[in-house]
Short mmCIF file of C-alpha atoms in Angstrom, two decimals:
data_model
loop_
_atom_site.label_atom_id
_atom_site.label_comp_id
_atom_site.label_asym_id
_atom_site.label_seq_id
_atom_site.Cartn_x
_atom_site.Cartn_y
_atom_site.Cartn_z
CA MET A 146 -42.72 20.82 11.72
CA ARG A 147 -40.50 23.62 10.50
CA HIS A 148 -39.26 26.30 12.88
CA ASN A 149 -38.70 29.98 12.32
CA GLU A 150 -35.00 30.88 12.80
CA THR A 151 -35.84 32.98 15.86
CA THR A 152 -38.22 30.52 17.52
CA GLY A 153 -37.55 30.28 21.25
CA SER A 154 -38.47 26.58 21.38
CA TYR A 155 -35.46 25.87 19.18
CA LEU A 156 -33.15 27.00 22.00
CA MET A 157 -34.81 24.60 24.43
CA GLU A 158 -34.46 21.76 21.92
CA GLN A 159 -30.75 22.54 21.57
CA GLU A 160 -30.32 22.45 25.35
CA GLN A 161 -31.97 19.01 25.49
CA LYS A 162 -29.53 17.70 22.86
CA VAL A 163 -26.59 17.97 25.26
CA GLU A 164 -27.90 14.95 27.16
CA CYS A 165 -27.13 12.84 24.10
CA GLU A 166 -23.70 11.82 22.90
CA PHE A 167 -22.34 14.14 20.21
CA HIS A 168 -23.34 12.71 16.84
CA ARG A 169 -23.08 13.97 13.28
CA SER A 170 -25.53 13.10 10.56
CA PRO A 171 -24.21 11.30 7.44
CA ALA A 172 -24.96 14.45 5.45
CA ILE A 173 -22.72 16.71 7.51
CA LYS A 174 -19.92 14.15 7.44
CA ARG A 175 -20.10 14.13 3.65
CA LEU A 176 -20.03 17.94 3.57
CA LEU A 177 -17.14 18.19 6.01
CA ALA A 178 -15.19 15.70 3.91
CA ARG A 179 -15.88 17.84 0.83
CA SER A 180 -14.70 20.95 2.70
CA LEU A 181 -11.16 19.51 2.51
CA ASP A 182 -11.01 20.87 -0.99
CA VAL A 183 -7.83 20.67 -3.07
CA ARG A 184 -9.21 23.25 -5.50
CA ALA A 185 -9.64 25.84 -2.73
CA VAL A 186 -6.12 25.26 -1.43
CA ARG A 187 -4.70 25.39 -4.95
CA ARG A 188 -6.40 28.77 -5.51
CA LYS A 189 -4.91 30.11 -2.29
CA CYS A 190 -1.47 28.85 -3.29
CA MET A 191 -1.69 30.45 -6.71
CA GLU A 192 -2.96 33.77 -5.35
CA SER A 193 -0.21 34.00 -2.72
CA ALA A 194 2.58 32.91 -5.04
CA HIS A 195 1.63 35.19 -7.93
CA LEU A 196 1.17 38.15 -5.58
CA ALA A 197 4.74 37.67 -4.34
CA ILE A 198 6.27 36.76 -7.71
CA ASP A 199 4.70 39.74 -9.50
CA SER A 200 5.66 42.24 -6.81
CA LYS A 201 8.36 44.72 -7.76
CA TYR A 202 9.71 44.44 -4.22
CA THR A 203 10.49 40.71 -4.53
CA SER A 204 14.15 39.96 -5.23
CA GLU A 205 15.14 37.55 -8.01
CA GLY A 206 16.28 34.97 -5.46
CA ASP A 207 13.02 35.17 -3.52
CA ARG A 208 11.07 34.96 -6.79
CA ARG A 209 12.83 31.70 -7.70
CA GLY A 210 12.14 30.40 -4.20
CA TRP A 211 8.42 31.09 -4.60
CA GLN A 212 8.35 29.38 -8.00
CA GLU A 213 10.08 26.29 -6.62
CA ARG A 214 7.78 26.10 -3.59
CA LEU A 215 4.72 26.55 -5.82
CA LEU A 216 5.76 23.57 -7.99
CA SER A 217 6.33 21.53 -4.85
CA ALA A 218 2.92 22.52 -3.48
CA GLU A 219 1.26 21.48 -6.75
CA LYS A 220 2.82 18.00 -6.55
CA GLU A 221 1.73 17.62 -2.92
CA LEU A 222 -1.83 18.61 -3.81
CA GLU A 223 -1.94 16.05 -6.63
CA ASN A 224 -0.87 13.36 -4.16
CA MET A 225 -3.46 14.53 -1.64
CA GLN A 226 -6.41 14.16 -4.01
CA SER A 227 -6.58 10.35 -3.83
CA LYS A 228 -6.52 10.46 0.00
CA LEU A 229 -9.34 12.99 0.03
CA ASP A 230 -11.43 11.00 -2.49
CA GLU A 231 -11.13 7.92 -0.27
CA PHE A 232 -12.11 9.92 2.81
CA ILE A 233 -15.16 11.41 1.05
CA ALA A 234 -16.28 7.92 0.00
CA THR A 235 -16.10 6.47 3.54
CA ALA A 236 -16.72 9.50 5.78
CA GLU A 237 -20.36 8.80 6.63
CA LEU A 238 -19.51 5.27 7.76
CA LEU A 239 -16.82 6.28 10.24
CA SER A 240 -17.32 6.55 13.99
CA GLU A 241 -17.10 10.04 15.46
CA ASP A 242 -13.62 9.39 16.85
CA ASP A 243 -12.29 7.95 13.59
CA PHE A 244 -13.89 10.76 11.60
CA ASP A 245 -12.35 13.43 13.84
CA ARG A 246 -8.93 11.79 13.66
CA GLN A 247 -8.86 11.40 9.89
CA PHE A 248 -10.40 14.82 9.27
CA GLY A 249 -7.83 16.45 11.56
CA GLU A 250 -4.90 14.67 9.93
CA LEU A 251 -5.99 15.56 6.39
CA ARG A 252 -6.72 19.17 7.30
CA ALA A 253 -3.29 19.45 8.91
CA GLU A 254 -1.69 18.13 5.71
CA LEU A 255 -3.50 20.74 3.60
CA ASP A 256 -2.59 23.52 6.03
CA GLY A 257 1.02 22.31 5.95
CA ILE A 258 1.18 22.76 2.19
CA LEU A 259 0.24 26.44 2.56
CA THR A 260 2.68 26.88 5.44
CA ARG A 261 5.57 25.44 3.44
CA LEU A 262 4.63 27.53 0.40
CA HIS A 263 5.06 30.70 2.49
CA GLY A 264 8.26 29.41 4.07
CA TYR A 265 6.84 29.96 7.57
CA GLU A 266 8.32 26.82 9.11
CA ILE A 267 11.82 28.33 9.16
CA LEU A 268 10.74 31.55 10.92
CA PRO A 269 11.18 31.75 14.72
CA TRP A 270 8.01 33.82 15.23
CA TRP A 271 5.97 31.08 13.53
CA ARG A 272 7.50 28.28 15.59
CA ASP A 273 6.96 30.25 18.80
CA ARG A 274 3.51 31.64 17.94
CA ASP A 275 1.75 29.68 20.72
CA THR A 276 3.99 30.90 23.54
CA ASP A 277 2.93 34.55 23.89
CA PHE A 278 2.25 34.09 27.59
CA PRO A 279 4.39 31.16 28.71
CA SER A 280 4.12 29.77 32.21
CA PHE A 281 7.28 28.70 34.00
CA PHE A 282 7.97 27.55 37.51
CA ARG A 283 10.60 29.19 39.58
CA ASP A 284 10.54 29.40 43.34
CA ILE A 285 9.78 33.07 44.04
CA ARG A 286 12.04 32.86 47.09
CA THR A 287 15.08 32.45 44.84
CA VAL A 288 14.43 35.61 42.78
CA GLU A 289 16.89 38.24 44.03
CA THR A 290 17.02 40.94 41.37
CA TYR A 291 14.79 42.75 38.90
CA ARG A 292 16.69 41.11 36.04
CA GLU A 293 16.08 37.64 37.50
CA PHE A 294 12.39 38.45 37.87
CA MET A 295 12.20 39.44 34.20
CA GLU A 296 14.16 36.46 32.93
CA SER A 297 12.37 33.88 35.06
CA LYS A 298 8.93 35.12 33.90
CA VAL A 299 7.66 34.09 37.31
CA MET A 300 4.69 36.46 36.95
CA GLN A 301 3.18 38.59 34.17
CA TRP A 302 3.07 41.68 36.36
CA LEU A 303 5.52 43.12 38.86
CA PRO A 304 4.25 42.84 42.49
CA ARG A 305 5.39 45.25 45.16
CA LYS A 306 5.04 44.62 48.89
CA ALA A 307 2.39 47.30 49.36
CA GLU A 308 0.40 45.86 46.45
CA VAL A 309 0.39 42.39 47.99
CA GLY A 310 -0.59 44.08 51.26
CA ARG A 311 -3.55 45.72 49.52
CA ILE A 312 -4.71 42.37 48.16
CA LEU A 313 -4.54 40.92 51.67
CA SER A 314 -6.37 43.97 53.05
CA ILE A 315 -9.15 43.55 50.47
CA ALA A 316 -9.55 39.87 51.37
CA ARG A 317 -9.70 40.71 55.08
CA GLU A 318 -12.29 43.46 54.54
CA MET A 319 -14.47 41.17 52.41
CA HIS A 320 -14.17 38.47 55.06
CA HIS A 321 -15.64 40.87 57.62
CA ARG A 322 -18.34 42.19 55.29
CA ALA A 323 -19.54 38.64 54.66
CA GLY A 324 -19.88 38.03 58.42
CA GLY A 325 -16.55 36.37 59.16
CA ASP A 326 -14.56 37.07 62.30
CA ASP A 327 -10.85 37.11 63.06
CA ALA A 328 -10.99 33.61 64.53
CA GLN A 329 -11.84 32.22 61.08
CA PRO A 330 -9.22 32.09 58.31
CA ILE A 331 -9.52 34.28 55.25
CA ARG A 332 -10.31 32.12 52.22
CA ILE A 333 -8.72 33.07 48.88
CA VAL A 334 -8.77 31.20 45.57
CA ASP A 335 -6.31 32.18 42.84
CA VAL A 336 -7.32 31.11 39.32
CA GLY A 337 -4.49 31.11 36.79
CA GLY A 338 -1.74 31.26 39.39
CA ALA A 339 -0.21 27.90 38.51
CA ASN A 340 3.31 28.56 39.77
CA GLY A 341 2.00 29.70 43.15
CA ALA A 342 4.20 32.83 43.22
CA LEU A 343 1.45 35.28 44.18
CA GLY A 344 0.04 32.79 46.65
CA LYS A 345 3.38 32.46 48.40
CA LEU A 346 3.71 36.26 48.72
CA VAL A 347 0.19 36.69 50.11
CA VAL A 348 0.45 33.76 52.53
CA ASP A 349 3.83 34.93 53.85
CA LEU A 350 2.52 38.43 54.50
CA ALA A 351 -0.64 37.11 56.18
CA ARG A 352 1.35 34.90 58.55
CA LYS A 353 3.80 37.70 59.32
CA ASN A 354 0.78 39.70 60.52
CA GLY A 355 -0.90 36.85 62.39
CA ILE A 356 -3.78 36.59 59.92
CA GLY A 357 -5.21 33.11 59.39
CA ILE A 358 -5.44 32.25 55.70
CA GLU A 359 -6.45 29.39 53.40
CA TYR A 360 -5.08 29.95 49.90
CA THR A 361 -6.00 27.73 46.93
CA VAL A 362 -4.43 27.87 43.47
CA VAL A 363 -6.52 26.62 40.53
CA ASP A 364 -4.95 25.96 37.13
CA PRO A 365 -5.22 23.21 34.46
CA ASP A 366 -1.41 23.10 33.96
CA ASP A 367 -0.60 19.94 35.90
CA GLN A 368 3.13 20.12 35.18
CA ILE A 369 3.56 23.59 36.70
CA ILE A 370 1.16 22.77 39.53
CA SER A 371 3.21 19.68 40.40
CA GLN A 372 6.40 21.72 40.76
CA ALA A 373 4.66 24.47 42.72
CA GLN A 374 3.06 21.94 45.04
CA GLU A 375 6.44 20.45 45.81
CA ALA A 376 7.74 23.90 46.77
CA TYR A 377 4.71 25.38 48.58
CA GLY A 378 2.43 22.41 49.29
CA ASP A 379 2.63 22.87 53.07
CA GLU A 380 1.24 26.41 52.80
CA ILE A 381 -0.97 26.47 49.70
CA SER A 382 -3.60 24.06 48.33
CA PHE A 383 -3.54 23.28 44.61
CA SER A 384 -6.30 22.08 42.31
CA VAL A 385 -5.57 20.91 38.75
CA CYS A 386 -8.68 21.90 36.82
CA SER A 387 -10.26 24.74 34.86
CA ALA A 388 -12.16 27.61 36.45
CA GLY A 389 -15.42 26.09 35.22
CA GLU A 390 -14.69 22.68 36.70
CA PHE A 391 -13.66 24.26 40.00
CA SER A 392 -16.85 26.35 40.19
CA GLU A 393 -18.92 23.18 39.76
CA LYS A 394 -16.87 21.39 42.41
CA VAL A 395 -17.19 24.08 45.09
CA ASN A 396 -20.94 24.43 44.45
CA SER A 397 -21.64 20.70 44.34
CA ASP A 398 -23.51 20.92 47.67
CA ASP A 399 -26.21 23.02 45.96
CA THR A 400 -27.97 20.78 43.47
CA GLU A 401 -29.71 23.57 41.57
CA ALA A 402 -26.55 25.64 41.03
CA ALA A 403 -24.38 22.61 40.19
CA GLU A 404 -26.84 21.23 37.63
CA ARG A 405 -27.18 24.58 35.87
CA MET A 406 -23.39 24.99 35.74
CA ALA A 407 -22.93 21.48 34.36
CA ARG A 408 -25.61 22.07 31.73
CA ARG A 409 -24.05 25.36 30.71
CA ARG A 410 -20.59 23.79 30.32
CA ALA A 411 -21.99 20.79 28.41
CA LEU A 412 -23.95 23.03 26.06
CA ILE A 413 -20.86 25.15 25.37
CA GLU A 414 -18.77 22.06 24.59
CA PHE A 415 -21.53 20.56 22.43
CA ASN A 416 -22.16 23.72 20.43
CA GLN A 417 -18.47 24.51 20.09
CA ARG A 418 -18.12 21.34 18.04
CA ARG A 419 -21.19 22.31 16.02
CA PHE A 420 -19.65 25.76 15.63
CA PHE A 421 -16.51 24.28 14.04
CA ASP A 422 -18.56 22.05 11.74
CA LEU A 423 -20.79 24.87 10.57
CA GLY A 424 -17.81 27.14 9.91
CA SER A 425 -16.20 24.46 7.75
CA ILE A 426 -19.22 23.79 5.56
CA ILE A 427 -20.07 27.49 5.18
CA ASP A 428 -16.47 28.12 4.11
CA LEU A 429 -17.02 25.42 1.48
CA MET A 430 -20.21 27.07 0.26
CA ASN A 431 -18.74 30.58 0.24
CA ASP A 432 -15.68 29.37 -1.67
CA ARG A 433 -17.87 27.85 -4.38
CA LEU A 434 -20.25 30.80 -4.51
CA GLY A 435 -17.43 33.34 -4.36
CA ASN A 436 -15.78 31.79 -7.40
CA GLY A 437 -19.00 31.83 -9.40
CA GLU A 438 -19.43 28.04 -9.31
CA GLU A 439 -22.86 26.45 -9.51
CA ILE A 440 -23.52 24.48 -6.35
CA ALA A 441 -24.21 20.87 -7.31
CA ASP A 442 -27.65 19.49 -6.42
CA ASP A 443 -26.21 16.74 -4.21
CA VAL A 444 -24.22 19.33 -2.22
CA ILE A 445 -27.30 21.50 -1.70
CA SER A 446 -29.28 18.42 -0.72
CA ASP A 447 -26.66 17.43 1.85
CA PHE A 448 -26.54 20.99 3.13
CA CYS A 449 -30.31 21.01 3.70
CA LEU A 450 -30.20 17.62 5.42
CA ALA A 451 -27.24 18.62 7.60
CA TRP A 452 -28.81 21.93 8.54
CA GLU A 453 -32.07 20.22 9.49
CA GLU A 454 -30.60 17.22 11.31
CA ASP A 455 -27.58 18.86 12.97
CA PHE A 456 -28.66 22.47 13.43
CA GLN A 457 -32.30 23.39 12.72
CA PRO A 458 -34.83 23.04 9.86
CA VAL A 459 -34.30 25.25 6.82
CA PRO A 460 -36.94 27.76 5.71
CA ASP A 461 -39.27 26.36 3.04
CA SER A 462 -38.54 29.29 0.75
CA PHE A 463 -34.76 29.44 0.94
CA LEU A 464 -34.55 27.93 -2.56
CA GLY A 465 -36.58 30.14 -4.83
CA PRO A 466 -36.75 30.72 -8.58
CA GLU A 467 -33.31 32.31 -8.49
CA GLY A 468 -31.65 29.00 -7.54
CA ASN A 469 -28.11 29.61 -6.36
CA GLU A 470 -28.71 33.35 -5.94
CA THR A 471 -31.42 32.72 -3.34
CA PHE A 472 -29.19 30.17 -1.66
CA LYS A 473 -26.34 32.69 -1.66
CA ASP A 474 -28.56 35.34 -0.06
CA TRP A 475 -29.57 32.90 2.66
CA VAL A 476 -25.98 31.86 3.42
CA GLU A 477 -24.24 35.23 3.09
CA GLY A 478 -27.05 37.49 4.32
CA SER A 479 -29.51 39.73 2.49
CA LYS A 480 -32.35 42.16 3.20
CA LEU A 481 -34.50 39.11 4.02
CA ASN A 482 -32.38 38.44 7.14
CA ASP A 483 -31.08 41.94 7.98
CA TYR A 484 -27.90 41.28 6.00
CA ARG A 485 -26.59 38.94 8.68
CA SER A 486 -24.85 35.78 7.50
CA LEU A 487 -26.12 32.31 8.28
CA PHE A 488 -23.09 31.77 10.51
CA SER A 489 -23.79 34.93 12.52
CA ARG A 490 -27.47 34.09 12.90
CA TRP A 491 -26.74 30.61 14.25
CA PHE A 492 -23.92 31.86 16.52
CA ASP A 493 -26.14 34.55 18.06
CA ARG A 494 -28.84 32.00 18.86
CA GLN A 495 -26.40 29.78 20.72
CA GLN A 496 -24.99 32.76 22.62
CA GLN A 497 -28.52 33.72 23.70
CA GLU A 498 -28.98 30.32 25.28
CA ILE A 499 -25.62 30.45 27.05
CA VAL A 500 -26.50 33.91 28.39
CA ARG A 501 -29.83 32.54 29.62
CA LEU A 502 -28.11 29.70 31.49
CA THR A 503 -25.43 32.03 32.87
CA THR A 504 -28.15 34.31 34.23
CA LEU A 505 -29.90 31.36 35.89
CA VAL A 506 -26.62 30.23 37.47
CA GLU A 507 -25.88 33.68 38.82
CA LYS A 508 -29.44 34.16 40.08
CA ARG A 509 -29.08 31.02 42.16
CA LEU A 510 -25.63 31.99 43.43
CA SER A 511 -26.99 35.36 44.60
CA GLU A 512 -29.21 33.44 47.01
CA ILE A 513 -26.47 31.41 48.71
CA GLN A 514 -23.48 32.25 50.90
CA SER A 515 -20.20 33.21 49.26
CA LYS A 516 -17.71 30.35 49.07
CA PHE A 517 -14.57 32.51 49.29
CA ASP A 518 -13.72 35.92 50.66
CA LEU A 519 -11.73 36.76 47.54
CA VAL A 520 -11.29 35.27 44.08
CA ILE A 521 -8.10 36.36 42.33
CA ASN A 522 -7.57 35.98 38.62
CA SER A 523 -3.81 36.44 38.60
CA TRP A 524 -3.78 36.24 34.79
CA MET A 525 -6.19 35.52 31.96
CA PRO A 526 -4.21 34.62 28.82
CA HIS A 527 -4.82 36.61 25.67
CA ASP A 528 -7.74 35.36 23.57
CA LEU A 529 -9.23 33.30 26.42
CA ASP A 530 -12.19 34.25 28.55
CA PHE A 531 -13.49 32.55 31.68
CA SER A 532 -15.04 35.52 33.48
CA ALA A 533 -18.40 33.76 33.92
CA ASP A 534 -16.64 30.78 35.52
CA LEU A 535 -14.77 33.08 37.92
CA ARG A 536 -18.03 34.71 38.96
CA ALA A 537 -19.54 31.25 39.48
CA ILE A 538 -16.91 30.43 42.12
CA ASN A 539 -19.05 32.82 44.18
CA GLY A 540 -16.50 34.91 46.03
CA THR A 541 -17.41 38.00 48.02
CA ALA A 542 -15.15 39.95 45.64
CA ILE A 543 -13.00 39.34 42.56
CA ILE A 544 -9.64 40.90 41.70
CA TYR A 545 -8.55 40.70 38.08
CA ALA A 546 -4.95 41.28 37.04
CA THR A 547 -5.42 42.72 33.56
CA SER A 548 -3.42 44.24 30.76
CA LEU A 549 -4.78 47.61 29.70
CA ASP A 550 -3.47 47.20 26.14
CA GLY A 551 -5.79 44.25 25.58
CA SER A 552 -3.16 41.48 25.78
CA SER A 553 -5.06 39.68 28.52
CA GLY A 554 -8.46 38.08 28.13
CA ILE A 555 -10.81 39.30 25.39
CA GLN A 556 -11.09 43.07 25.30
CA SER A 557 -12.86 45.40 22.92
CA SER A 558 -10.64 47.30 20.48
CA ASP A 559 -12.91 50.36 20.43
CA GLN A 560 -10.37 52.45 22.36
CA ASP A 561 -6.98 53.49 21.03
CA TYR A 562 -5.21 52.26 24.17
CA VAL A 563 -6.01 48.67 23.20
CA MET A 564 -3.61 47.07 20.73
CA HIS A 565 -4.81 43.46 20.91
CA GLY A 566 -8.60 43.68 21.10
CA ARG A 567 -11.20 41.57 19.34
CA GLU A 568 -14.85 40.60 19.54
CA PRO A 569 -16.00 37.38 21.26
CA LYS A 570 -16.03 34.70 18.57
CA ALA A 571 -16.42 31.36 20.35
CA ILE A 572 -19.52 29.88 21.96
CA GLY A 573 -19.80 31.09 25.56
CA GLU A 574 -17.21 33.87 25.25
CA GLU A 575 -17.90 37.37 26.51
CA PHE A 576 -15.80 40.47 26.92
CA SER A 577 -13.54 39.64 29.85
CA TYR A 578 -13.92 41.15 33.32
CA ALA A 579 -17.65 41.80 32.97
CA PRO A 580 -19.28 41.97 36.44
CA GLY A 581 -22.34 40.00 35.42
CA ARG A 582 -25.54 39.95 37.45
CA ASN A 583 -24.12 39.77 40.99
CA TYR A 584 -21.03 42.01 41.02
CA ARG A 585 -20.34 45.71 40.67
CA MET A 586 -17.21 47.48 39.50
CA HIS A 587 -15.60 49.05 42.54
CA SER A 588 -12.07 50.33 42.02
CA GLY A 589 -8.70 49.59 40.46
CA TRP A 590 -5.11 50.67 40.21
CA VAL A 591 -2.19 50.35 37.83
CA GLY A 592 1.45 49.59 38.33
CA PRO A 593 4.69 48.72 36.56
CA THR A 594 4.94 45.88 34.08
CA PRO A 595 8.32 44.24 33.36
CA LYS A 596 9.74 46.38 30.55
CA HIS A 597 11.42 43.49 28.75
CA MET A 598 8.08 42.46 27.25
CA ALA A 599 8.23 43.78 23.68
CA GLY A 600 5.55 46.28 22.81
CA ILE A 601 4.19 46.49 26.36
CA LYS A 602 3.84 49.89 28.01
CA PRO A 603 5.66 50.18 31.36
CA PHE A 604 2.43 50.94 33.27
CA CYS A 605 -0.15 48.92 31.36
CA ASN A 606 -1.08 46.37 34.03
CA GLY A 607 -4.32 47.15 35.83
CA MET A 608 -5.85 45.56 38.92
CA VAL A 609 -9.65 45.63 38.78
CA LEU A 610 -11.80 44.98 41.86
CA GLU A 611 -15.42 43.86 41.59
CA VAL A 612 -17.52 43.39 44.74
CA LYS A 613 -20.65 41.29 45.15
CA ASP A 614 -23.64 43.59 45.10
CA LYS A 615 -24.87 42.80 48.63
CA TYR A 616 -21.44 43.68 50.09
CA PHE A 617 -20.75 46.73 47.93
CA ASN A 618 -19.90 50.07 49.57
CA PRO A 619 -19.07 53.14 47.47
CA PRO A 620 -15.30 53.66 47.08
CA ALA A 621 -13.71 55.79 49.82
CA SER A 622 -10.27 57.35 50.16
CA ASP A 623 -9.23 55.04 53.01
CA ASP A 624 -10.40 51.80 51.36
CA PHE A 625 -8.12 48.79 51.90
CA SER A 626 -5.41 50.65 53.76
CA VAL A 627 -2.22 48.75 54.57
CA ALA A 628 -1.31 51.13 57.41
CA ASP A 629 -1.99 48.51 60.09
CA LEU A 630 0.04 45.80 58.31
CA ASP A 631 3.69 45.12 58.99
CA LEU A 632 4.97 45.03 55.40
CA GLY A 633 8.63 44.61 56.30
CA ARG A 634 11.24 45.18 53.62
CA GLU A 635 10.45 45.64 49.95
CA TYR A 636 10.88 42.62 47.68
CA PRO A 637 14.42 42.29 46.30
CA TRP A 638 13.32 42.52 42.66
CA ASN A 639 11.99 46.03 43.35
CA GLY A 640 15.20 47.19 45.03
CA GLY A 641 16.92 48.58 41.97
CA SER A 642 14.26 48.46 39.29
CA GLY A 643 13.92 52.21 38.85
CA GLU A 644 10.14 51.79 39.15
CA LEU A 645 7.86 53.50 41.67
CA ALA A 646 8.34 52.21 45.21
CA ALA A 647 4.75 52.91 46.29
CA ILE A 648 1.48 52.00 44.64
CA PRO A 649 -1.12 54.61 43.75
CA ASP A 650 -4.45 54.84 45.55
CA PRO A 651 -7.34 52.89 44.01
CA VAL A 652 -9.29 54.76 41.34
CA PRO A 653 -13.11 54.45 41.57
CA LEU A 654 -14.45 52.58 38.54
CA ARG A 655 -17.70 53.56 36.88
CA GLU A 656 -20.66 51.21 36.83
CA GLN A 657 -20.66 49.36 33.52
CA GLN A 658 -23.91 48.35 31.87
CA GLU A 659 -23.04 47.82 28.22
CA ASP A 660 -19.34 48.37 27.58
CA TYR A 661 -17.44 46.53 30.30
CA GLY A 662 -14.16 47.73 28.84
CA ASN A 663 -14.65 51.30 30.07
CA TYR A 664 -12.65 50.54 33.23
CA ARG A 665 -9.59 51.06 31.01
CA SER A 666 -10.58 54.71 30.56
CA ASP A 667 -10.75 55.13 34.33
CA LEU A 668 -7.29 53.64 34.79
CA ARG A 669 -5.65 55.12 31.72
CA GLU A 670 -5.17 58.59 33.21
CA GLN A 671 -3.44 57.09 36.24
CA ALA A 672 -1.20 54.98 33.98
CA GLU A 673 -0.19 58.03 31.93
CA SER A 674 0.58 60.12 35.03
CA LEU A 675 2.73 57.31 36.44
CA GLU A 676 4.57 57.08 33.15
CA ARG A 677 5.31 60.81 33.24
CA LEU A 678 6.40 60.64 36.89
CA SER A 679 8.66 57.67 36.20
CA GLY A 680 10.27 59.55 33.31
CA GLN A 681 10.91 62.57 35.51
CA ARG A 682 12.54 60.41 38.19
CA SER A 683 14.77 58.57 35.74
CA ALA A 684 15.81 61.92 34.23
#
């Protein structure tokens, strides 16, 4: 039986597949092997080299360098061909592990040829490209100056005593709203706070004020966690896992919620591998079609088999009298499919199923007691999103430490304040900081960011508070006051920083239904006024 591309039963069939071990058909293995194409890499090398060589801005020395590297790349590609031919011949017989290993090694070799052609390996920004938001451990108690705070990179945002007091005040208020009393400890979980710095500040302030507290740090970085545990293990609990794994762990006593979370995570992992495979074979097809090549019959046959066995059945009419032209329309998008590419159509279907499972998880969580008074996301690295997992921890409220310029999480680039935005592009991703089904945007505030971070505005960090719907009260001027807390002296790193000594009042955030990034607009005016005020003070 063939299925329409939008058939709902297809989604259910895909969900059932996650109970099986990941397995590729022989056809898709053959196609993936073919996607490691020397011809495609050679074309890229030639295009890049000739663009540089023919440019009037290229010096004679650089031109000779390009010519030498192009000759070297050509020799490497000639040597690669025999390896690739052998891989193509044996690919369908390999186990999944052996196939992944060999495919990864060969792909890395081809990518390396392009890298060396461009001379990237000698450039510091290329070598350090994966360390935009490094995590280091340093005992926060040893940081004495603003300069030390900046150099130690102990946190991505600059905490002041009143700001830590506000976080504690929020946790205490949520504890009371959820029915807790002062005899019970406040429960906070901090996701992404591997080095325990924020946890240490909050716990110290709570104990100074006689407030009982249980603080847990969750992070997958076992090396940093190990060092932090040695320093703060008597005061803070640590859990080495992802936000998703932690949410499943803390909800394990509710079978319905735990099973839905596990199924959601398994489906994301399963389809993420499919996502990579599909991208590779569509790149192969687009490269051939884009260069006017006729797609060989055996390649089209494998594509149909792979699509049917690994993804979903192909439409009966996708190959019409036009041959490759009809195939091209089906792959690239035409009026027959609303001009949406095959890749986009498949991706959207998988996202629909993840959204369905996420909604089921959150529906169940709305029916059970909150696990924590406050969930803190002390940082979400750029280009990663785990907002749904944070919501699944089921706290009474969530505080997100964000970057208003888009350099944290995944943020839309539809506003000019965002320099690093993008659309969700991986299975299960969403725009970060979305409140989902159970939470509502409440309020937020901005504050100073360490100025040493290149390209970062001095007041671009934003704290965003979302409150579970059943505990939500409209924002008021006296929300989360720290007046009854003994804050003591300001932290030493704020002593001579030249930044504002006090934090601004929370700004009410609008309810978001479609564009969850609008909170930036609500905070932007505050950030700009603080920037002006800071400039006046320094003048």
